[in-house]
């Protein structure tokens, strides 16, 4: 059973960097057989929004606000998904979640939360001005 555990959150000043990790503690990934993986975030009073995603073939996609600042990557051998965030802004503050879909490719649907089957518990990111 997939069991996702995020880590790496914390507090940072505006302009700083942070790298989040999401380990699947319950299931061994096999290269070429992974589902679509994504990072989402949510602030109080807002809906959960897609940050970045990566498909089975390693193709990545980003939300406009993340493009050029964030990088999603995966280490299949370590069952780990990463999100490296640079040039952080106060508006990047929120809970960050990783998620995995049973589908390998999501196309334009990658930002929909209902297409993901497994979620982590989240890690909090706070960016101060």
Short mmCIF file of C-alpha atoms in Angstrom, two decimals:
data_model
loop_
_atom_site.label_atom_id
_atom_site.label_comp_id
_atom_site.label_asym_id
_atom_site.label_seq_id
_atom_site.Cartn_x
_atom_site.Cartn_y
_atom_site.Cartn_z
CA UNK A 1 0.00 0.00 0.00
CA UNK A 2 1.31 3.44 -0.93
CA UNK A 3 2.14 5.52 2.12
CA UNK A 4 3.43 9.02 1.44
CA UNK A 5 5.38 11.00 4.00
CA UNK A 6 6.48 14.57 3.29
CA UNK A 7 9.35 16.35 4.97
CA UNK A 8 11.54 19.40 4.52
CA UNK A 9 9.09 22.12 5.37
CA UNK A 10 9.86 24.95 7.76
CA UNK A 11 10.37 28.68 7.87
CA UNK A 12 12.47 30.73 5.51
CA UNK A 13 12.83 34.36 4.61
CA UNK A 14 11.65 35.79 1.33
CA UNK A 15 14.12 34.98 -1.42
CA UNK A 16 15.28 31.83 0.30
CA UNK A 17 15.18 28.22 -0.82
CA UNK A 18 13.73 24.99 0.47
CA UNK A 19 13.64 21.40 -0.73
CA UNK A 20 10.72 19.17 0.11
CA UNK A 21 10.81 15.40 -0.02
CA UNK A 22 8.03 12.85 -0.23
CA UNK A 23 8.92 9.27 0.56
CA UNK A 24 6.67 6.37 -0.25
CA UNK A 25 7.14 4.28 2.85
CA UNK A 26 4.75 1.55 1.85
CA UNK A 27 5.46 0.61 -1.73
CA UNK A 28 8.58 0.07 -3.81
CA UNK A 29 8.52 2.02 -7.03
CA UNK A 30 9.51 0.35 -10.25
CA UNK A 31 11.03 2.44 -13.01
CA UNK A 32 8.61 2.75 -15.86
CA UNK A 33 5.66 1.67 -13.78
CA UNK A 34 5.04 4.64 -11.53
CA UNK A 35 1.88 6.65 -11.49
CA UNK A 36 1.67 10.36 -12.09
CA UNK A 37 3.10 12.29 -9.14
CA UNK A 38 2.31 15.78 -8.10
CA UNK A 39 2.90 18.47 -5.51
CA UNK A 40 0.02 20.59 -4.28
CA UNK A 41 -0.29 23.38 -1.79
CA UNK A 42 -3.06 24.90 0.27
CA UNK A 43 -3.36 28.06 2.32
CA UNK A 44 -6.11 28.73 4.87
CA UNK A 45 -9.33 29.59 3.14
CA UNK A 46 -8.14 28.55 -0.29
CA UNK A 47 -8.53 25.46 -2.40
CA UNK A 48 -5.70 23.02 -2.83
CA UNK A 49 -3.81 23.95 -5.98
CA UNK A 50 -1.38 22.10 -8.17
CA UNK A 51 2.24 23.20 -7.99
CA UNK A 52 4.08 20.73 -10.20
CA UNK A 53 3.69 17.26 -11.64
CA UNK A 54 5.76 14.53 -13.28
CA UNK A 55 4.60 11.61 -15.37
CA UNK A 56 5.93 8.09 -15.75
CA UNK A 57 8.37 9.16 -18.45
CA UNK A 58 9.77 11.97 -16.38
CA UNK A 59 8.06 14.81 -18.18
CA UNK A 60 7.34 17.67 -15.84
CA UNK A 61 4.78 20.42 -15.76
CA UNK A 62 4.40 23.45 -13.53
CA UNK A 63 1.83 25.95 -12.44
CA UNK A 64 2.55 29.42 -13.75
CA UNK A 65 3.59 30.67 -10.33
CA UNK A 66 6.08 27.83 -9.98
CA UNK A 67 7.63 28.00 -13.44
CA UNK A 68 11.25 29.03 -13.25
CA UNK A 69 11.41 28.92 -9.45
CA UNK A 70 10.41 25.36 -8.51
CA UNK A 71 11.74 22.04 -9.73
CA UNK A 72 10.03 18.69 -9.32
CA UNK A 73 12.11 15.55 -9.51
CA UNK A 74 11.92 11.91 -8.51
CA UNK A 75 14.38 9.27 -7.42
CA UNK A 76 12.70 5.99 -8.20
CA UNK A 77 15.42 3.97 -6.48
CA UNK A 78 14.72 5.85 -3.24
CA UNK A 79 10.93 5.93 -3.66
CA UNK A 80 11.18 9.69 -3.24
CA UNK A 81 9.63 12.70 -4.92
CA UNK A 82 11.22 16.12 -4.45
CA UNK A 83 10.21 19.72 -4.84
CA UNK A 84 13.02 22.24 -4.86
CA UNK A 85 11.82 25.76 -4.33
CA UNK A 86 13.91 28.86 -4.95
CA UNK A 87 13.23 32.59 -4.75
CA UNK A 88 10.46 31.93 -2.27
CA UNK A 89 7.84 34.57 -1.67
CA UNK A 90 5.46 35.14 1.25
CA UNK A 91 2.60 34.02 -0.99
CA UNK A 92 4.23 30.59 -1.24
CA UNK A 93 3.32 30.03 2.39
CA UNK A 94 1.05 27.04 2.97
CA UNK A 95 0.78 23.31 3.46
CA UNK A 96 2.46 21.33 0.74
CA UNK A 97 1.23 17.89 -0.18
CA UNK A 98 2.53 15.19 -2.47
CA UNK A 99 0.17 12.89 -4.30
CA UNK A 100 0.28 9.88 -6.59
CA UNK A 101 -2.26 8.80 -9.15
CA UNK A 102 -2.89 5.26 -10.36
CA UNK A 103 -2.72 6.72 -13.85
CA UNK A 104 0.67 7.24 -15.46
CA UNK A 105 -0.32 10.26 -17.55
CA UNK A 106 -2.78 12.98 -16.65
CA UNK A 107 -2.19 15.64 -19.25
CA UNK A 108 -4.09 18.78 -18.47
CA UNK A 109 -5.90 17.09 -15.60
CA UNK A 110 -2.85 17.02 -13.36
CA UNK A 111 -4.13 19.89 -11.24
CA UNK A 112 -7.36 18.10 -10.34
CA UNK A 113 -7.18 16.64 -6.85
CA UNK A 114 -9.74 13.93 -7.62
CA UNK A 115 -7.45 12.14 -10.07
CA UNK A 116 -4.93 11.32 -7.36
CA UNK A 117 -5.37 8.19 -5.30
CA UNK A 118 -2.81 8.68 -2.57
CA UNK A 119 -1.87 11.74 -0.53
CA UNK A 120 0.67 12.58 2.10
CA UNK A 121 -0.18 14.37 5.32
CA UNK A 122 1.50 17.59 4.24
CA UNK A 123 4.44 19.67 5.36
CA UNK A 124 4.16 23.31 6.28
CA UNK A 125 6.11 26.01 4.49
CA UNK A 126 6.27 29.53 5.89
CA UNK A 127 7.94 32.35 4.00
CA UNK A 128 8.38 35.59 5.88
CA UNK A 129 8.94 38.97 4.31
#
